[in-house]
PDB file of C-alpha atoms and ligand atoms in Angstrom:
ATOM      1  CA  MET A   1      73.181  61.774  62.057  1.00 64.00           C
ATOM      2  CA  ASP A   2      75.418  60.403  58.843  1.00 63.00           C
ATOM      3  CA  VAL A   3      77.819  62.578  57.452  1.00 65.00           C
ATOM      4  CA  THR A   4      76.192  64.654  55.734  1.00 76.00           C
ATOM      5  CA  THR A   5      77.090  67.867  53.531  1.00 81.00           C
ATOM      6  CA  ASN A   6      73.743  70.516  54.526  1.00 91.00           C
ATOM      7  CA  ASP A   7      75.681  73.664  56.832  1.00 94.00           C
ATOM      8  CA  ALA A   8      72.438  74.538  58.464  1.00 97.00           C
ATOM      9  CA  LEU A   9      70.181  72.472  61.456  1.00 98.00           C
ATOM     10  CA  ILE A  10      67.543  72.811  63.156  1.00 98.00           C
ATOM     11  CA  VAL A  11      67.496  71.087  66.351  1.00 98.00           C
ATOM     12  CA  LEU A  12      64.335  69.998  67.499  1.00 98.00           C
ATOM     13  CA  PRO A  13      63.048  69.948  71.449  1.00 98.00           C
ATOM     14  CA  CYS A  14      60.501  66.716  71.239  1.00 97.00           C
ATOM     15  CA  TYR A  15      58.966  65.720  74.910  1.00 97.00           C
ATOM     16  CA  ASN A  16      55.669  63.459  73.779  1.00 97.00           C
ATOM     17  CA  GLU A  17      54.776  64.631  70.447  1.00 97.00           C
ATOM     18  CA  ARG A  18      54.117  61.718  67.837  1.00 96.00           C
ATOM     19  CA  GLU A  19      51.644  61.856  66.816  1.00 96.00           C
ATOM     20  CA  ASN A  20      53.408  65.089  64.697  1.00 97.00           C
ATOM     21  CA  LEU A  21      57.015  64.011  63.620  1.00 97.00           C
ATOM     22  CA  GLU A  22      57.246  62.124  61.459  1.00 97.00           C
ATOM     23  CA  ARG A  23      54.923  64.213  59.411  1.00 97.00           C
ATOM     24  CA  LEU A  24      57.180  67.465  60.163  1.00 98.00           C
ATOM     25  CA  ILE A  25      60.707  65.540  59.366  1.00 98.00           C
ATOM     26  CA  GLU A  26      58.493  64.825  56.286  1.00 97.00           C
ATOM     27  CA  GLU A  27      57.134  68.029  55.321  1.00 97.00           C
ATOM     28  CA  ILE A  28      60.530  69.474  56.167  1.00 98.00           C
ATOM     29  CA  LEU A  29      63.184  67.394  54.360  1.00 97.00           C
ATOM     30  CA  ALA A  30      60.382  67.236  51.783  1.00 97.00           C
ATOM     31  CA  LEU A  31      61.627  71.451  51.502  1.00 96.00           C
ATOM     32  CA  GLY A  32      64.796  70.563  50.001  1.00 93.00           C
ATOM     33  CA  ALA A  33      66.371  73.312  51.314  1.00 94.00           C
ATOM     34  CA  GLY A  34      69.426  71.113  53.428  1.00 94.00           C
ATOM     35  CA  PHE A  35      68.686  71.462  56.407  1.00 97.00           C
ATOM     36  CA  ASP A  36      69.674  68.565  58.889  1.00 97.00           C
ATOM     37  CA  VAL A  37      67.265  68.125  62.411  1.00 98.00           C
ATOM     38  CA  LEU A  38      68.250  67.115  65.504  1.00 98.00           C
ATOM     39  CA  VAL A  39      65.145  65.223  67.491  1.00 98.00           C
ATOM     40  CA  ILE A  40      66.042  65.682  71.791  1.00 98.00           C
ATOM     41  CA  ASP A  41      63.628  63.400  73.304  1.00 98.00           C
ATOM     42  CA  ASP A  42      63.538  63.684  76.226  1.00 97.00           C
ATOM     43  CA  ASN A  43      62.185  59.728  77.407  1.00 97.00           C
ATOM     44  CA  SER A  44      59.541  60.393  76.406  1.00 97.00           C
ATOM     45  CA  PRO A  45      56.703  58.231  77.992  1.00 97.00           C
ATOM     46  CA  ASP A  46      54.438  57.717  73.960  1.00 96.00           C
ATOM     47  CA  GLY A  47      57.484  56.023  72.160  1.00 96.00           C
ATOM     48  CA  THR A  48      58.849  60.023  70.162  1.00 98.00           C
ATOM     49  CA  GLY A  49      62.540  58.376  70.884  1.00 98.00           C
ATOM     50  CA  GLU A  50      61.982  55.373  69.358  1.00 98.00           C
ATOM     51  CA  LEU A  51      59.939  56.688  66.496  1.00 98.00           C
ATOM     52  CA  ALA A  52      62.973  59.626  66.649  1.00 98.00           C
ATOM     53  CA  GLU A  53      65.460  56.478  66.123  1.00 98.00           C
ATOM     54  CA  ALA A  54      63.395  54.754  62.915  1.00 98.00           C
ATOM     55  CA  LEU A  55      63.083  57.778  61.335  1.00 98.00           C
ATOM     56  CA  ALA A  56      67.434  58.558  61.596  1.00 97.00           C
ATOM     57  CA  ALA A  57      67.796  54.873  60.198  1.00 97.00           C
ATOM     58  CA  ARG A  58      65.815  55.597  58.101  1.00 96.00           C
ATOM     59  CA  HIS A  59      67.623  59.125  56.533  1.00 96.00           C
ATOM     60  CA  PRO A  60      70.345  60.276  56.935  1.00 96.00           C
ATOM     61  CA  GLU A  61      70.031  64.313  57.866  1.00 97.00           C
ATOM     62  CA  VAL A  62      68.360  62.997  60.863  1.00 98.00           C
ATOM     63  CA  GLY A  63      69.816  62.782  64.112  1.00 97.00           C
ATOM     64  CA  VAL A  64      68.395  61.934  67.752  1.00 98.00           C
ATOM     65  CA  ARG A  65      70.071  62.660  71.665  1.00 98.00           C
ATOM     66  CA  ARG A  66      67.865  60.672  73.436  1.00 98.00           C
ATOM     67  CA  ARG A  67      68.082  61.930  77.437  1.00 97.00           C
ATOM     68  CA  PRO A  68      67.179  60.389  80.371  1.00 96.00           C
ATOM     69  CA  GLY A  69      64.477  62.704  81.767  1.00 95.00           C
ATOM     70  CA  LYS A  70      62.287  65.947  80.906  1.00 94.00           C
ATOM     71  CA  LEU A  71      65.593  68.747  81.193  1.00 95.00           C
ATOM     72  CA  GLY A  72      63.661  71.839  80.047  1.00 94.00           C
ATOM     73  CA  LEU A  73      63.309  72.841  77.173  1.00 96.00           C
ATOM     74  CA  GLY A  74      66.125  75.046  77.357  1.00 96.00           C
ATOM     75  CA  SER A  75      68.232  72.594  78.311  1.00 96.00           C
ATOM     76  CA  ALA A  76      67.435  71.270  75.528  1.00 97.00           C
ATOM     77  CA  TYR A  77      68.711  74.008  72.805  1.00 98.00           C
ATOM     78  CA  ARG A  78      71.568  74.175  74.561  1.00 97.00           C
ATOM     79  CA  GLU A  79      72.702  70.666  74.365  1.00 97.00           C
ATOM     80  CA  GLY A  80      71.551  70.822  70.610  1.00 98.00           C
ATOM     81  CA  PHE A  81      73.347  74.312  69.889  1.00 98.00           C
ATOM     82  CA  GLU A  82      76.839  72.014  71.715  1.00 97.00           C
ATOM     83  CA  GLN A  83      76.243  69.421  69.117  1.00 97.00           C
ATOM     84  CA  ALA A  84      75.684  72.084  66.326  1.00 97.00           C
ATOM     85  CA  LEU A  85      78.501  74.082  66.881  1.00 97.00           C
ATOM     86  CA  GLU A  86      80.342  70.403  66.929  1.00 96.00           C
ATOM     87  CA  HIS A  87      79.270  69.483  63.683  1.00 96.00           C
ATOM     88  CA  GLY A  88      80.755  72.584  61.826  1.00 95.00           C
ATOM     89  CA  TYR A  89      77.624  73.448  61.158  1.00 97.00           C
ATOM     90  CA  GLN A  90      77.210  77.188  59.550  1.00 97.00           C
ATOM     91  CA  TYR A  91      73.146  77.870  60.784  1.00 98.00           C
ATOM     92  CA  VAL A  92      71.225  76.288  63.713  1.00 98.00           C
ATOM     93  CA  VAL A  93      67.272  77.058  63.141  1.00 98.00           C
ATOM     94  CA  THR A  94      64.829  75.971  66.132  1.00 98.00           C
ATOM     95  CA  MET A  95      62.019  75.545  65.901  1.00 98.00           C
ATOM     96  CA  ASP A  96      58.375  73.475  68.311  1.00 97.00           C
ATOM     97  CA  ALA A  97      57.410  70.203  66.561  1.00 97.00           C
ATOM     98  CA  ASP A  98      53.842  70.195  67.624  1.00 96.00           C
ATOM     99  CA  PHE A  99      53.740  72.609  64.009  1.00 96.00           C
ATOM    100  CA  SER A 100      52.561  75.955  65.035  1.00 96.00           C
ATOM    101  CA  HIS A 101      56.548  77.400  63.848  1.00 98.00           C
ATOM    102  CA  GLN A 102      54.685  75.499  59.967  1.00 97.00           C
ATOM    103  CA  PRO A 103      58.018  73.767  58.102  1.00 98.00           C
ATOM    104  CA  ARG A 104      57.323  76.812  54.403  1.00 97.00           C
ATOM    105  CA  TYR A 105      58.631  79.179  56.980  1.00 98.00           C
ATOM    106  CA  LEU A 106      62.348  78.193  56.675  1.00 98.00           C
ATOM    107  CA  PRO A 107      63.817  78.998  53.868  1.00 97.00           C
ATOM    108  CA  ALA A 108      63.313  81.919  54.131  1.00 97.00           C
ATOM    109  CA  LEU A 109      64.388  82.295  58.370  1.00 97.00           C
ATOM    110  CA  ARG A 110      68.013  80.921  56.716  1.00 97.00           C
ATOM    111  CA  GLY A 111      67.454  83.427  54.014  1.00 96.00           C
ATOM    112  CA  LEU A 112      67.438  86.302  55.926  1.00 96.00           C
ATOM    113  CA  CYS A 113      69.864  85.111  58.729  1.00 95.00           C
ATOM    114  CA  TYR A 114      72.813  84.283  55.300  1.00 94.00           C
ATOM    115  CA  ARG A 115      71.811  88.167  53.705  1.00 94.00           C
ATOM    116  CA  GLU A 116      71.777  90.730  57.072  1.00 92.00           C
ATOM    117  CA  CYS A 117      71.521  89.808  60.304  1.00 97.00           C
ATOM    118  CA  ASP A 118      72.969  87.214  62.912  1.00 98.00           C
ATOM    119  CA  VAL A 119      70.094  86.092  64.322  1.00 98.00           C
ATOM    120  CA  ALA A 120      66.131  85.326  62.191  1.00 98.00           C
ATOM    121  CA  LEU A 121      63.763  85.575  64.261  1.00 98.00           C
ATOM    122  CA  GLY A 122      60.211  84.976  63.181  1.00 98.00           C
ATOM    123  CA  SER A 123      58.068  86.659  64.537  1.00 98.00           C
ATOM    124  CA  ARG A 124      54.271  87.080  65.948  1.00 97.00           C
ATOM    125  CA  TYR A 125      54.065  90.456  66.177  1.00 96.00           C
ATOM    126  CA  VAL A 126      55.694  92.752  63.760  1.00 97.00           C
ATOM    127  CA  GLU A 127      53.060  93.355  60.557  1.00 96.00           C
ATOM    128  CA  GLY A 128      52.240  90.798  58.647  1.00 97.00           C
ATOM    129  CA  GLY A 129      52.671  88.350  61.657  1.00 97.00           C
ATOM    130  CA  GLY A 130      50.752  86.876  63.427  1.00 96.00           C
ATOM    131  CA  THR A 131      48.901  84.160  65.767  1.00 96.00           C
ATOM    132  CA  GLU A 132      46.290  81.492  64.282  1.00 96.00           C
ATOM    133  CA  GLY A 133      43.851  79.162  66.452  1.00 94.00           C
ATOM    134  CA  TRP A 134      45.071  80.791  69.591  1.00 92.00           C
ATOM    135  CA  PRO A 135      42.858  80.582  72.389  1.00 91.00           C
ATOM    136  CA  LEU A 136      42.508  84.515  74.654  1.00 93.00           C
ATOM    137  CA  HIS A 137      44.815  83.522  77.338  1.00 89.00           C
ATOM    138  CA  ARG A 138      47.558  82.505  75.889  1.00 90.00           C
ATOM    139  CA  ARG A 139      47.155  85.016  73.434  1.00 92.00           C
ATOM    140  CA  LEU A 140      47.718  87.156  76.559  1.00 92.00           C
ATOM    141  CA  VAL A 141      49.947  85.510  78.617  1.00 89.00           C
ATOM    142  CA  SER A 142      52.270  85.994  74.528  1.00 91.00           C
ATOM    143  CA  ALA A 143      51.976  89.076  74.459  1.00 92.00           C
ATOM    144  CA  PHE A 144      52.039  90.045  78.544  1.00 90.00           C
ATOM    145  CA  ALA A 145      55.494  88.588  78.497  1.00 90.00           C
ATOM    146  CA  ASN A 146      56.618  89.581  75.421  1.00 94.00           C
ATOM    147  CA  GLY A 147      55.504  93.868  76.698  1.00 92.00           C
ATOM    148  CA  LEU A 148      57.317  92.661  80.589  1.00 90.00           C
ATOM    149  CA  ALA A 149      60.843  91.601  79.377  1.00 93.00           C
ATOM    150  CA  ARG A 150      61.309  94.547  76.124  1.00 94.00           C
ATOM    151  CA  ARG A 151      60.432  96.496  79.282  1.00 91.00           C
ATOM    152  CA  VAL A 152      62.359  95.728  81.930  1.00 91.00           C
ATOM    153  CA  LEU A 153      65.596  94.312  79.724  1.00 94.00           C
ATOM    154  CA  GLY A 154      65.078  97.547  77.188  1.00 93.00           C
ATOM    155  CA  ILE A 155      65.152  95.349  74.206  1.00 96.00           C
ATOM    156  CA  SER A 156      64.458  96.572  71.188  1.00 95.00           C
ATOM    157  CA  VAL A 157      62.397  93.151  69.237  1.00 96.00           C
ATOM    158  CA  HIS A 158      59.150  91.918  69.087  1.00 96.00           C
ATOM    159  CA  ASP A 159      58.547  88.040  69.386  1.00 97.00           C
ATOM    160  CA  CYS A 160      61.096  88.135  72.450  1.00 95.00           C
ATOM    161  CA  THR A 161      59.691  84.601  73.805  1.00 96.00           C
ATOM    162  CA  THR A 162      59.145  83.215  70.032  1.00 97.00           C
ATOM    163  CA  GLY A 163      60.681  80.161  70.127  1.00 98.00           C
ATOM    164  CA  PHE A 164      61.554  79.515  65.802  1.00 98.00           C
ATOM    165  CA  ARG A 165      64.737  81.260  64.829  1.00 98.00           C
ATOM    166  CA  CYS A 166      67.718  80.308  63.580  1.00 98.00           C
ATOM    167  CA  TYR A 167      70.884  81.589  64.791  1.00 98.00           C
ATOM    168  CA  ARG A 168      74.875  82.131  62.785  1.00 98.00           C
ATOM    169  CA  ARG A 169      77.422  79.846  64.214  1.00 97.00           C
ATOM    170  CA  GLU A 170      79.453  82.823  65.145  1.00 97.00           C
ATOM    171  CA  ALA A 171      76.071  84.721  67.373  1.00 97.00           C
ATOM    172  CA  LEU A 172      76.054  80.419  68.536  1.00 98.00           C
ATOM    173  CA  LEU A 173      80.097  80.993  70.165  1.00 97.00           C
ATOM    174  CA  SER A 174      79.423  84.603  70.341  1.00 97.00           C
ATOM    175  CA  VAL A 175      77.273  84.202  73.861  1.00 96.00           C
ATOM    176  CA  GLY A 176      78.068  80.922  74.062  1.00 95.00           C
ATOM    177  CA  PRO A 177      75.362  78.137  74.356  1.00 93.00           C
ATOM    178  CA  SER A 178      76.774  77.391  78.020  1.00 92.00           C
ATOM    179  CA  SER A 179      76.336  81.391  79.652  1.00 92.00           C
ATOM    180  CA  VAL A 180      72.437  81.033  79.112  1.00 94.00           C
ATOM    181  CA  LEU A 181      71.187  79.619  82.455  1.00 90.00           C
ATOM    182  CA  SER A 182      68.126  79.411  82.335  1.00 90.00           C
ATOM    183  CA  ASP A 183      66.112  75.779  82.024  1.00 90.00           C
ATOM    184  CA  GLY A 184      62.940  76.258  80.191  1.00 89.00           C
ATOM    185  CA  TYR A 185      60.619  78.545  78.191  1.00 91.00           C
ATOM    186  CA  SER A 186      63.000  81.821  79.428  1.00 92.00           C
ATOM    187  CA  PHE A 187      66.112  80.560  77.954  1.00 96.00           C
ATOM    188  CA  LEU A 188      64.500  81.716  75.336  1.00 97.00           C
ATOM    189  CA  ILE A 189      63.803  86.486  76.323  1.00 96.00           C
ATOM    190  CA  GLU A 190      67.413  85.202  78.158  1.00 96.00           C
ATOM    191  CA  MET A 191      68.923  84.526  75.037  1.00 97.00           C
ATOM    192  CA  VAL A 192      67.600  87.428  73.524  1.00 97.00           C
ATOM    193  CA  TYR A 193      68.962  89.677  75.614  1.00 97.00           C
ATOM    194  CA  ARG A 194      72.896  87.847  74.951  1.00 97.00           C
ATOM    195  CA  VAL A 195      72.042  88.381  71.596  1.00 97.00           C
ATOM    196  CA  GLU A 196      70.860  92.583  72.224  1.00 97.00           C
ATOM    197  CA  GLN A 197      73.554  92.946  74.517  1.00 95.00           C
ATOM    198  CA  ARG A 198      76.887  91.689  72.606  1.00 96.00           C
ATOM    199  CA  GLY A 199      75.394  94.337  69.843  1.00 96.00           C
ATOM    200  CA  LEU A 200      74.418  90.859  66.789  1.00 97.00           C
ATOM    201  CA  GLY A 201      72.399  92.003  64.824  1.00 97.00           C
ATOM    202  CA  ILE A 202      68.437  90.548  65.129  1.00 98.00           C
ATOM    203  CA  GLY A 203      65.868  90.569  62.387  1.00 97.00           C
ATOM    204  CA  GLU A 204      62.451  89.513  62.875  1.00 98.00           C
ATOM    205  CA  LEU A 205      60.064  87.132  60.370  1.00 98.00           C
ATOM    206  CA  PRO A 206      56.335  87.675  60.569  1.00 98.00           C
ATOM    207  CA  ILE A 207      55.232  84.744  60.363  1.00 98.00           C
ATOM    208  CA  THR A 208      52.138  82.651  61.656  1.00 98.00           C
ATOM    209  CA  PHE A 209      51.808  80.820  63.631  1.00 97.00           C
ATOM    210  CA  VAL A 210      49.503  77.992  64.110  1.00 96.00           C
ATOM    211  CA  ASP A 211      48.253  76.056  67.548  1.00 92.00           C
ATOM    212  CA  ARG A 212      48.980  72.321  68.146  1.00 88.00           C
ATOM    213  CA  ARG A 213      46.247  69.891  66.500  1.00 84.00           C
ATOM    214  CA  ALA A 214      47.712  67.173  67.566  1.00 85.00           C
ATOM    215  CA  GLY A 215      49.207  66.694  70.994  1.00 84.00           C
ATOM    216  CA  LYS A 216      49.455  68.607  74.088  1.00 83.00           C
ATOM    217  CA  SER A 217      50.760  71.709  74.966  1.00 80.00           C
ATOM    218  CA  LYS A 218      54.281  71.428  78.157  1.00 79.00           C
ATOM    219  CA  VAL A 219      54.180  74.589  79.342  1.00 79.00           C
ATOM    220  CA  SER A 220      52.586  74.797  82.981  1.00 78.00           C
ATOM    221  CA  ARG A 221      52.547  77.845  85.563  1.00 80.00           C
ATOM    222  CA  ILE A 222      55.777  77.370  87.303  1.00 81.00           C
ATOM    223  CA  GLU A 223      57.542  78.219  84.044  1.00 84.00           C
ATOM    224  CA  ILE A 224      55.182  81.555  84.541  1.00 85.00           C
ATOM    225  CA  TYR A 225      57.168  81.397  87.798  1.00 83.00           C
ATOM    226  CA  ARG A 226      60.528  80.661  86.287  1.00 85.00           C
ATOM    227  CA  ALA A 227      60.287  83.448  83.572  1.00 89.00           C
ATOM    228  CA  LEU A 228      59.654  86.209  86.123  1.00 89.00           C
ATOM    229  CA  TYR A 229      62.646  84.837  88.291  1.00 88.00           C
ATOM    230  CA  THR A 230      64.855  84.734  84.519  1.00 91.00           C
ATOM    231  CA  LEU A 231      63.455  88.472  84.524  1.00 91.00           C
ATOM    232  CA  ALA A 232      65.227  89.397  87.866  1.00 90.00           C
ATOM    233  CA  ARG A 233      67.811  87.570  87.841  1.00 91.00           C
ATOM    234  CA  LEU A 234      69.101  89.515  84.110  1.00 93.00           C
ATOM    235  CA  ARG A 235      67.775  93.231  85.267  1.00 90.00           C
ATOM    236  CA  PHE A 236      69.274  92.957  88.896  1.00 88.00           C
ATOM    237  CA  PRO A 237      72.769  90.582  88.320  1.00 87.00           C
ATOM    238  CA  ASP A 238      74.251  91.643  91.254  1.00 82.00           C
ATOM    239  CA  LEU A 239      71.528  89.836  94.139  1.00 83.00           C
ATOM    240  CA  PRO A 240      72.360  86.871  95.860  1.00 80.00           C
ATOM    241  CA  TRP A 241      70.251  84.585  93.749  1.00 77.00           C
ATOM    242  CA  GLN A 242      72.620  81.039  93.192  1.00 76.00           C
ATOM    243  CA  ARG A 243      71.909  81.401  97.237  1.00 79.00           C
ATOM    244  CA  ILE A 244      67.873  82.300  96.863  1.00 78.00           C
ATOM    245  CA  VAL A 245      67.350  79.583  94.040  1.00 74.00           C
ATOM    246  CA  PRO A 246      68.526  75.981  95.700  1.00 77.00           C
ATOM    247  CA  ILE A 247      66.392  77.269  98.971  1.00 79.00           C
ATOM    248  CA  ALA A 248      63.264  77.837  97.156  1.00 77.00           C
ATOM    249  CA  VAL A 249      63.618  74.248  94.402  1.00 76.00           C
ATOM    250  CA  ARG A 250      63.701  72.704  98.573  1.00 80.00           C
ATOM    251  CA  TYR A 251      60.360  74.105  98.552  1.00 79.00           C
ATOM    252  CA  GLY A 252      59.157  72.722  95.512  1.00 81.00           C
ATOM    253  CA  GLU A 253      56.037  74.852  94.043  1.00 81.00           C
ATOM    254  CA  ALA A 254      55.428  77.393  97.011  1.00 82.00           C
ATOM    255  CA  GLY A 255      58.714  78.000  97.158  1.00 81.00           C
ATOM    256  CA  LEU A 256      58.894  78.452  93.057  1.00 80.00           C
ATOM    257  CA  LEU A 257      55.721  81.115  93.364  1.00 83.00           C
ATOM    258  CA  SER A 258      57.326  82.478  96.415  1.00 82.00           C
ATOM    259  CA  VAL A 259      60.713  83.591  94.288  1.00 80.00           C
ATOM    260  CA  GLY A 260      58.361  84.970  91.249  1.00 82.00           C
ATOM    261  CA  LEU A 261      56.715  87.011  93.621  1.00 85.00           C
ATOM    262  CA  GLY A 262      59.384  88.337  95.159  1.00 83.00           C
ATOM    263  CA  ALA A 263      60.838  88.603  91.393  1.00 82.00           C
ATOM    264  CA  SER A 264      57.499  90.557  90.668  1.00 83.00           C
ATOM    265  CA  LEU A 265      57.532  92.956  93.831  1.00 84.00           C
ATOM    266  CA  LEU A 266      60.718  93.843  92.389  1.00 82.00           C
ATOM    267  CA  LEU A 267      60.171  93.679  88.893  1.00 82.00           C
ATOM    268  CA  GLY A 268      57.537  95.561  89.374  1.00 82.00           C
ATOM    269  CA  THR A 269      59.194  98.051  91.204  1.00 83.00           C
ATOM    270  CA  SER A 270      61.719  98.380  88.524  1.00 81.00           C
ATOM    271  CA  LEU A 271      59.060  99.640  86.486  1.00 81.00           C
ATOM    272  CA  LEU A 272      57.511 102.926  88.514  1.00 81.00           C
ATOM    273  CA  VAL A 273      61.313 103.667  89.668  1.00 79.00           C
ATOM    274  CA  LEU A 274      62.407 103.565  85.477  1.00 73.00           C
ATOM    275  CA  ARG A 275      59.025 105.857  84.669  1.00 73.00           C
ATOM    276  CA  ARG A 276      59.308 108.131  88.224  1.00 73.00           C
ATOM    277  CA  GLN A 277      62.197 108.963  85.840  1.00 73.00           C
ATOM    278  CA  LYS A 278      61.398 109.733  82.055  1.00 67.00           C
TER     279      LYS A 278
HETATM  280  N1  GTP B   1      63.049  67.896  75.123  1.00 62.89           N
HETATM  281  C1  GTP B   1      63.004  68.595  75.495  1.00 62.89           C
HETATM  282  N2  GTP B   1      61.403  69.064  75.133  1.00 62.89           N
HETATM  283  C2  GTP B   1      60.819  69.861  75.568  1.00 62.89           C
HETATM  284  C3  GTP B   1      60.529  69.923  76.500  1.00 62.89           C
HETATM  285  N3  GTP B   1      59.057  70.688  77.192  1.00 62.89           N
HETATM  286  C4  GTP B   1      58.702  71.637  75.787  1.00 62.89           C
HETATM  287  N4  GTP B   1      59.795  70.593  75.044  1.00 62.89           N
HETATM  288  C5  GTP B   1      58.838  70.357  73.468  1.00 62.89           C
HETATM  289  O1  GTP B   1      59.452  71.776  72.861  1.00 62.89           O
HETATM  290  C6  GTP B   1      58.741  72.848  71.896  1.00 62.89           C
HETATM  291  C7  GTP B   1      57.420  73.953  72.689  1.00 62.89           C
HETATM  292  O2  GTP B   1      56.687  73.022  73.947  1.00 62.89           O
HETATM  293  P1  GTP B   1      55.128  73.703  73.699  1.00 62.89           P
HETATM  294  O3  GTP B   1      54.571  72.203  74.366  1.00 62.89           O
HETATM  295  O4  GTP B   1      54.605  73.139  72.434  1.00 62.89           O
HETATM  296  O5  GTP B   1      55.010  74.871  73.540  1.00 62.89           O
HETATM  297  P2  GTP B   1      53.917  75.571  73.400  1.00 62.89           P
HETATM  298  O6  GTP B   1      54.534  75.877  72.155  1.00 62.89           O
HETATM  299  O7  GTP B   1      54.830  77.020  73.933  1.00 62.89           O
HETATM  300  O8  GTP B   1      52.938  75.780  73.878  1.00 62.89           O
HETATM  301  P3  GTP B   1      51.863  75.769  72.788  1.00 62.89           P
HETATM  302  O9  GTP B   1      51.458  76.388  72.080  1.00 62.89           O
HETATM  303  O10 GTP B   1      50.455  75.311  74.462  1.00 62.89           O
HETATM  304  O11 GTP B   1      51.944  74.821  72.327  1.00 62.89           O
HETATM  305  C8  GTP B   1      57.832  71.219  71.600  1.00 62.89           C
HETATM  306  O12 GTP B   1      58.291  70.776  69.987  1.00 62.89           O
HETATM  307  C9  GTP B   1      57.949  70.470  72.476  1.00 62.89           C
HETATM  308  O13 GTP B   1      58.302  69.611  72.830  1.00 62.89           O
HETATM  309  C10 GTP B   1      61.716  69.578  77.779  1.00 62.89           C
HETATM  310  O14 GTP B   1      61.444  69.904  78.685  1.00 62.89           O
HETATM  311  N5  GTP B   1      61.963  69.016  76.392  1.00 62.89           N
HETATM  312 MG1   MG B   2      53.359  74.219  71.175  1.00 62.89          MG
END
């Protein structure tokens, strides 16, 4: 990334997004709204990294971080946040590279953060928000993950799994990106939880999330086990997770499934206890 006068950086994690990347960056820059973009590519086999380098050579607002392999969405965010803080950006945006998060919302998202909150979320689950083209099973999984996270962790925002966000610099410094341990999609839940724990203000901008038209989803079954584990780790921080998880990882998907099932049992029991106490 060359030096620009823009005060907002969009962290754009990409894995096999060659079909989307160029048009997305052109649309973001065409807004003329003062955003720089940092592509975090995990050595995508489809050549996304090379395309990103070519775009960076053409546009001073674009930078690229190329990592050796697929290290996970959360780990890409962490790396992007560290870069943004190091380079002095005042606002840090995250969005998906597949047009599910439409660039036209970017000015309003940053505006919300600028005017009235520490973190602004592009939210599907507030009045005026929604999804377009998402099959039923994706809508169910998303609604379930949101509902469970809100109940188990006492999160108050409506869309805690959205990846379309704008953080104030101070909010990121307060949370400390390295304190968010999840490497996968559940980074999003953990981040919202930590932001709320610190008493920072979160605003929600209604958005329509549009299902991707090009490229493939990267969400795998393992992300579901990981999310269950993250919820249990945050809800029961005193359990010896440091010892349990490395053992599970040694047994591959079966090990992770066991941790996911164990976490579900714990979470289910805690919800029952909560309900009894009410
Ligand atoms: N660098 C990096 N980017 C990733 C990784 N996993 C996913 N991404 C990117 O993160 C964004 C979200 O991933 P998606 O596969 O679109 O996930 P999703 O939007 O929840 O799922 P769909 O609705 O099915 O598209 C996209 O821009 C992906 O390219 C990863 O391991 N590393
Ligand atoms: Mg997507």
